[in-house]
PDB file of C-alpha atoms in Angstrom:
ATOM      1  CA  UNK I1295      20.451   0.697  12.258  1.00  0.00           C
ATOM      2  CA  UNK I1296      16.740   0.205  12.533  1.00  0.00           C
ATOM      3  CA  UNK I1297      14.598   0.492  15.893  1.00  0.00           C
ATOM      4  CA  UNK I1298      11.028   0.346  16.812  1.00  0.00           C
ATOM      5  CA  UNK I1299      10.342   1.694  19.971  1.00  0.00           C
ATOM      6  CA  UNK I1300       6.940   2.939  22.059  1.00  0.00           C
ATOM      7  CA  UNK I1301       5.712   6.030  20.378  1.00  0.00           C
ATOM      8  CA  UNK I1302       5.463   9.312  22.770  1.00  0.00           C
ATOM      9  CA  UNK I1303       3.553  12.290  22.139  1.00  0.00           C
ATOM     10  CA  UNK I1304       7.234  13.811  21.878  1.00  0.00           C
ATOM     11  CA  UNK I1305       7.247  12.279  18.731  1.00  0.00           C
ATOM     12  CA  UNK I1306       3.987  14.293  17.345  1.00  0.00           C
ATOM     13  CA  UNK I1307       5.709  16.985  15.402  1.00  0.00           C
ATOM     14  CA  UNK I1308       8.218  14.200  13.357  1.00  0.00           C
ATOM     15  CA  UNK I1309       5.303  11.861  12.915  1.00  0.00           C
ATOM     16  CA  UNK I1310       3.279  14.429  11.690  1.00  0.00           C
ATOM     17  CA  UNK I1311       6.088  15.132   9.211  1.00  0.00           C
ATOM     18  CA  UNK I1312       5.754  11.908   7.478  1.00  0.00           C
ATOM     19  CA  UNK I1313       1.417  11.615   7.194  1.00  0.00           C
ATOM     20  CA  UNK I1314       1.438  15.178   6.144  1.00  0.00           C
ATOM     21  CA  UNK I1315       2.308  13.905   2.449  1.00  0.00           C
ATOM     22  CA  UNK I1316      -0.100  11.286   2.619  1.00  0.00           C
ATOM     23  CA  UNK I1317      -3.398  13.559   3.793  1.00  0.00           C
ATOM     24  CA  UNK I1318      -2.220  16.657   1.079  1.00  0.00           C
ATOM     25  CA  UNK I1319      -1.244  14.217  -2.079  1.00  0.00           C
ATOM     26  CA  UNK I1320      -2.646  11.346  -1.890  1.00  0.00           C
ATOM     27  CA  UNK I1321      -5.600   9.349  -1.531  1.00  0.00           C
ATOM     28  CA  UNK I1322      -3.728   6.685   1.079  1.00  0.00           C
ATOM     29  CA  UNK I1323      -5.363   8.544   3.797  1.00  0.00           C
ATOM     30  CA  UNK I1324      -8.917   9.989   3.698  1.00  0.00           C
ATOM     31  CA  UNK I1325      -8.425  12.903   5.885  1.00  0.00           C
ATOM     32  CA  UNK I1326      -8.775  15.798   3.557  1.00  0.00           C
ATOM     33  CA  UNK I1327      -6.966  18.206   6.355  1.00  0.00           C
ATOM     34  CA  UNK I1328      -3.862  17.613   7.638  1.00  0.00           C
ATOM     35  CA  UNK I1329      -4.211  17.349  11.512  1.00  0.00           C
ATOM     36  CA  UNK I1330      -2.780  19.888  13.802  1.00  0.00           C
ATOM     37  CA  UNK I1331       0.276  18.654  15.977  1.00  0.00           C
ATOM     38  CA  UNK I1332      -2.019  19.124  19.264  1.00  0.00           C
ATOM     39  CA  UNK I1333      -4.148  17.026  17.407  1.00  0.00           C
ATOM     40  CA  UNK I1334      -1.698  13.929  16.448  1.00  0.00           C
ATOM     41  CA  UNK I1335       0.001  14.629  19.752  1.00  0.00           C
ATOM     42  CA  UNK I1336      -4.426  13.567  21.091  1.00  0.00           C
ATOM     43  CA  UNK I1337      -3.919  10.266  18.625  1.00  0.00           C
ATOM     44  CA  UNK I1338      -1.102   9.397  20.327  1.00  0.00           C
ATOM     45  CA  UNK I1339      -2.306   9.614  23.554  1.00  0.00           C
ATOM     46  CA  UNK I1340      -5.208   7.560  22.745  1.00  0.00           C
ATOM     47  CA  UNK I1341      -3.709   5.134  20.861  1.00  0.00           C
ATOM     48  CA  UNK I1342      -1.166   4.519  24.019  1.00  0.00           C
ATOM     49  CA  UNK I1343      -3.816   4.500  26.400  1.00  0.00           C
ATOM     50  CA  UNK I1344      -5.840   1.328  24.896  1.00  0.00           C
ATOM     51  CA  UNK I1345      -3.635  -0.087  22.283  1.00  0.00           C
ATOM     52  CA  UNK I1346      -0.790   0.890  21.277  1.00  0.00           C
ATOM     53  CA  UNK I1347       1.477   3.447  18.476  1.00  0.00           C
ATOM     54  CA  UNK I1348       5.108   2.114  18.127  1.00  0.00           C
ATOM     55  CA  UNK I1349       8.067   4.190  15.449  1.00  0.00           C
ATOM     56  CA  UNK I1350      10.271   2.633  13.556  1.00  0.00           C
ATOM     57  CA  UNK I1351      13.445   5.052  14.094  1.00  0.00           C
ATOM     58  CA  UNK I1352      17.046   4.647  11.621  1.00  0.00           C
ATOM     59  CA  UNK I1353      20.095   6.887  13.379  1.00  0.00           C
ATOM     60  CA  UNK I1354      18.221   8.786  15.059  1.00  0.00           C
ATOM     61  CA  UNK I1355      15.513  10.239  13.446  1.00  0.00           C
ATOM     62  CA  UNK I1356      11.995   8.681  12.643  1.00  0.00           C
ATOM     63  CA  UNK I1357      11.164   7.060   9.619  1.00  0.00           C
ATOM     64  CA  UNK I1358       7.745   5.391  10.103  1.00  0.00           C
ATOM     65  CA  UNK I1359       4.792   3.879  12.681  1.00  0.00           C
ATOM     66  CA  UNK I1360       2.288   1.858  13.302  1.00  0.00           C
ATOM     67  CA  UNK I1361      -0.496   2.105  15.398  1.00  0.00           C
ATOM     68  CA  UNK I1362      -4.014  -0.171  16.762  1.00  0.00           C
ATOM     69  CA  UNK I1363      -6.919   1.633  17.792  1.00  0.00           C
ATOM     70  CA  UNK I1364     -10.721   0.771  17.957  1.00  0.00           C
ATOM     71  CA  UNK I1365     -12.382  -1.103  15.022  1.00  0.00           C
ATOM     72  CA  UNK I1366     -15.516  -0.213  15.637  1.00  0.00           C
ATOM     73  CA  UNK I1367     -17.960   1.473  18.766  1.00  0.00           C
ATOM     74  CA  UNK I1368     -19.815  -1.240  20.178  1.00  0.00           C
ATOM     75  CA  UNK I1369     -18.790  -2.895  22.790  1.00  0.00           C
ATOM     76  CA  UNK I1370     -18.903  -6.573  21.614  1.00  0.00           C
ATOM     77  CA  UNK I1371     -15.865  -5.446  19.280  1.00  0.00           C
ATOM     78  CA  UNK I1372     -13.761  -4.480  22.046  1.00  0.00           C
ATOM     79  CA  UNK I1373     -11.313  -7.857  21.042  1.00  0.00           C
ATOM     80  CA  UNK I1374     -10.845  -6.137  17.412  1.00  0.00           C
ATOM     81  CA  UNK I1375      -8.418  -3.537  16.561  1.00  0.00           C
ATOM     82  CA  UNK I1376      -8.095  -1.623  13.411  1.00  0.00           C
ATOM     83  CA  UNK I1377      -4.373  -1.025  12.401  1.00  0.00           C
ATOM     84  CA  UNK I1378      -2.246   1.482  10.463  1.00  0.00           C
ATOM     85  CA  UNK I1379       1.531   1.912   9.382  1.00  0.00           C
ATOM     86  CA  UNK I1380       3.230   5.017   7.568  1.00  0.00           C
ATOM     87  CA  UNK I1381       6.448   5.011   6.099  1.00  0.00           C
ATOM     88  CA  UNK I1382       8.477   8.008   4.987  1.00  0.00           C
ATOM     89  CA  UNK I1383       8.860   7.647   1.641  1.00  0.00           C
ATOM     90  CA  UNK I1384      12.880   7.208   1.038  1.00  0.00           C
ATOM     91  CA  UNK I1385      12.422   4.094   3.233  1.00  0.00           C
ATOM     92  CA  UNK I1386       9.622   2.355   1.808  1.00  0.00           C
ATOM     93  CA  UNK I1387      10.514  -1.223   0.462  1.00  0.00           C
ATOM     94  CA  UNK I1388      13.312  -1.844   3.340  1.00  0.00           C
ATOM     95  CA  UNK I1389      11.274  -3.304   6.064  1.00  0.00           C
ATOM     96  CA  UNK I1390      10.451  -1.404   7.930  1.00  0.00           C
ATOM     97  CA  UNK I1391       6.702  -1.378   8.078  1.00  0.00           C
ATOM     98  CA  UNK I1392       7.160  -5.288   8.286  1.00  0.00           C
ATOM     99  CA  UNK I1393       8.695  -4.560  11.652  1.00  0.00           C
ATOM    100  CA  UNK I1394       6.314  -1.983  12.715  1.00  0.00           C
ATOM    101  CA  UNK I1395       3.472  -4.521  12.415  1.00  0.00           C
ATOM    102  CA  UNK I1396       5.256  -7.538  14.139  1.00  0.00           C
ATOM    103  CA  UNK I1397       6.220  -5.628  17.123  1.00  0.00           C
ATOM    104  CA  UNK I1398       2.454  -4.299  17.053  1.00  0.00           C
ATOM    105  CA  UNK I1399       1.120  -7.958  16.564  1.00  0.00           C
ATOM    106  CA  UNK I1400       2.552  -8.994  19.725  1.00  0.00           C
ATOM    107  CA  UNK I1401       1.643  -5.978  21.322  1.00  0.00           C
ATOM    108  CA  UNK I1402      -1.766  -6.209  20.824  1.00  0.00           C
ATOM    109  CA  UNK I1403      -2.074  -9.555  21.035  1.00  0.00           C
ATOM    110  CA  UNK I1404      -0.132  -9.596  24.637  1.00  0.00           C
ATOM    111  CA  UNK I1405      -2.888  -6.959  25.386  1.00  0.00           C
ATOM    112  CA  UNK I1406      -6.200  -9.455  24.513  1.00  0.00           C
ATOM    113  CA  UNK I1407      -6.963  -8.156  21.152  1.00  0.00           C
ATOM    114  CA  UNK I1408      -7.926 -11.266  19.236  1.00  0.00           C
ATOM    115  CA  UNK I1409      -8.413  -9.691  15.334  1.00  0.00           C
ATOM    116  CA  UNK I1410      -6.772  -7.429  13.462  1.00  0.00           C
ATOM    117  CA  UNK I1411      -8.480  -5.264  10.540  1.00  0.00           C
ATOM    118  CA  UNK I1412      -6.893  -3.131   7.921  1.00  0.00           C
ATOM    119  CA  UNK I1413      -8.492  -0.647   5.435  1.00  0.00           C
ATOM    120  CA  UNK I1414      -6.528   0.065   1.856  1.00  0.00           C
ATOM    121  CA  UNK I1415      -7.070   2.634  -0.206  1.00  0.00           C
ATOM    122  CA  UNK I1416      -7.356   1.597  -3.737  1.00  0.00           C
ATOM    123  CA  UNK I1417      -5.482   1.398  -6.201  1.00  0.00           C
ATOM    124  CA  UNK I1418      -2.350   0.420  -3.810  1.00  0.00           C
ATOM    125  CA  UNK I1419      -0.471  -2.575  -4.854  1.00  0.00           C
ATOM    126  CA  UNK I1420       2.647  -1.847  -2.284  1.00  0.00           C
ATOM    127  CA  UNK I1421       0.226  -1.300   0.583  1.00  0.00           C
ATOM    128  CA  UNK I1422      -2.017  -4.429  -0.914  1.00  0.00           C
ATOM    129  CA  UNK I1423       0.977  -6.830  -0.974  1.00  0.00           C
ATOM    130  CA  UNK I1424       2.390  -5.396   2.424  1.00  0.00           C
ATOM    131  CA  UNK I1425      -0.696  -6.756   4.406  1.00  0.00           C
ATOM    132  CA  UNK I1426      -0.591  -9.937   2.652  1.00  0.00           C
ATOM    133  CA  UNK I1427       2.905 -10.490   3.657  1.00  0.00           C
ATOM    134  CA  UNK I1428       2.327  -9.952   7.204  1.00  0.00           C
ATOM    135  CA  UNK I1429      -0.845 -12.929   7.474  1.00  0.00           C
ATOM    136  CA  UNK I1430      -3.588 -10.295   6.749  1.00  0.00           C
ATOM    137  CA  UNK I1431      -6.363 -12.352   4.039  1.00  0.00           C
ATOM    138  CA  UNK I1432      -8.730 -10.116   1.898  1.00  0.00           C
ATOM    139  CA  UNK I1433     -12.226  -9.698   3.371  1.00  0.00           C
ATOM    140  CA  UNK I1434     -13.561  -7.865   0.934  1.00  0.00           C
ATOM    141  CA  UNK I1435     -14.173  -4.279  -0.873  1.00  0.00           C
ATOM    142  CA  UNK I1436     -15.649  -0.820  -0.161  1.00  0.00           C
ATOM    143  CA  UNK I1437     -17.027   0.438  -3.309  1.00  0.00           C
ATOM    144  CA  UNK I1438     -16.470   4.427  -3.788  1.00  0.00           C
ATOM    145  CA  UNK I1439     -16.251   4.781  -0.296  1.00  0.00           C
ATOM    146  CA  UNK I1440     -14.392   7.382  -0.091  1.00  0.00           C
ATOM    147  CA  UNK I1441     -14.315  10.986  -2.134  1.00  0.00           C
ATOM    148  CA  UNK I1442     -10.790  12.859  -2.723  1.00  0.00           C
ATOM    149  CA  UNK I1443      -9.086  15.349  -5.028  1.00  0.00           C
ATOM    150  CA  UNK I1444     -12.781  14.797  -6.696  1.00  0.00           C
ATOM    151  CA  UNK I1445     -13.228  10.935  -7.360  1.00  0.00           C
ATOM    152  CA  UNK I1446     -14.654   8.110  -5.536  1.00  0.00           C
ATOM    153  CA  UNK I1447     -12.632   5.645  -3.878  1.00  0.00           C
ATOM    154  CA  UNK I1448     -12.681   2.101  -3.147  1.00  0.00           C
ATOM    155  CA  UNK I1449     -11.259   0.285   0.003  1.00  0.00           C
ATOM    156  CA  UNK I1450     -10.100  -3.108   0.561  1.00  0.00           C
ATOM    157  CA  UNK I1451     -10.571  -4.629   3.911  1.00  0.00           C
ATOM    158  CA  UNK I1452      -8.053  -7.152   5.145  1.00  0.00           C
ATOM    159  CA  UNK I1453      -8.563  -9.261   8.775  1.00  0.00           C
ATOM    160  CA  UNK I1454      -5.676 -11.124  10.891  1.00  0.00           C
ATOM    161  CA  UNK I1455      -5.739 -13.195  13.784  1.00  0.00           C
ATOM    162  CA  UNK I1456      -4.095 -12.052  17.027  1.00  0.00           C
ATOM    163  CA  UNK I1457      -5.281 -14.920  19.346  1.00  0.00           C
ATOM    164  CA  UNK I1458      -7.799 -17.497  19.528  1.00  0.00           C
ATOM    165  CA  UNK I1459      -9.194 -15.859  22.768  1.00  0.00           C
ATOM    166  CA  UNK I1460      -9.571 -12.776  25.005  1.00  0.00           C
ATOM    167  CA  UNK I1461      -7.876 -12.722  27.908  1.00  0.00           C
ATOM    168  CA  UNK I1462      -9.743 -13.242  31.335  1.00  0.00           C
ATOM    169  CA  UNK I1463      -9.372 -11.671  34.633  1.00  0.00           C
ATOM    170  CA  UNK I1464      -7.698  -8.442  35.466  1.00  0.00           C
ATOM    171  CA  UNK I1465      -5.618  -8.665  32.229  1.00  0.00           C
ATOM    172  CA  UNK I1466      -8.425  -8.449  30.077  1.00  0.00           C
ATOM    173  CA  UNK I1467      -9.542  -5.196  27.625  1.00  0.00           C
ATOM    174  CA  UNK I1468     -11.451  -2.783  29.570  1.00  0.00           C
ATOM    175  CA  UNK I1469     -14.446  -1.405  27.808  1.00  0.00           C
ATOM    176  CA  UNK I1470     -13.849   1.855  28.790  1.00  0.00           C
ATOM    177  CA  UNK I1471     -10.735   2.445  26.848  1.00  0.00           C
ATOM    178  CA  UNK I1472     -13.536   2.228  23.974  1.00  0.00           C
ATOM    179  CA  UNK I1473     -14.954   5.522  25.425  1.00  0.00           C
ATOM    180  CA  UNK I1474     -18.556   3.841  25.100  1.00  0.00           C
TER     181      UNK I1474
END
């Protein structure tokens, strides 16, 4: 039975597990090095800190996760989150990164983030027609963007609302989760 649950920096090494495919064969993710464990252990960390990293687990063991961190640098964006999901392969098309992002949706949105933005490597119809499915619309495209395994890349940018408006008072984002 699927279930998404808080991510932990227990969960490093398994996580690791299933982006390690992505960075080494494909050009889904642009990091041309996969990242040490220490390393996605930090991202973890960081992501829980400000926004937040959730895994989808099925008996047991981990099969994807999603995560929001910061869209951009500048303060005036702190209501914006960028977002990524991975999937391990034998379980893409079931769900589950559909459940990943609804859980993180609330999340963030509980939290004061107001938009959503999502970057797709192109060509990627699955990952294309994912976002669509969960409310993301198409802002526009990246033009060779990106170089891997030799060859420019495009990517697509996608934007969803969260909320209509931060939250005020003691609830609301604190800059300095940015690291400004």
């Amino acid at each position: 039975m699927m279930r998404i649950r808080a991510g932990a920096p227990a969960d490093a090494a398994a996580l690791l597990d299933i982006y390690r495919p992505y960075v080494e064969g494909t050009a889904i993710s642009f990091e041309l090095v996969t990242p040490s464990e220490g390393e996605f252990r930090a991202r973890i960390d960081k992501a829980l800190a400000g926004w937040d990293w959730l895994v989808a687990e099925d008996e047991g063991r981990c099969v994807g996760y999603a995560y929001g961190s910061a869209h951009r640098a500048r303060e005036a964006y702190r209501y914006s989150t960028e977002v990524s999901a991975y999937v391990h392969p034998r379980h893409h098309r079931r769900g589950v990164a559909r459940l990943l992002y609804a859980r993180l949706f609330d999340s963030l949105a509980h939290k004061g983030y107001c938009a959503a933005f999502a970057g797709v490597a192109l060509p990627n119809e699955a990952s294309v027609g994912l976002h669509g499915s969960v409310g993301f619309a198409p802002v526009g495209v990246f033009h060779a963007v990106g170089r891997k395994f030799d060859r420019w890349h495009d990517v697509a940018w996608f934007e969803r609302k969260l909320r209509d408006a931060p939250i005020s008072g003691a609830a609301a984002i604190d800059s300095a989760r940015l690291d400004l």
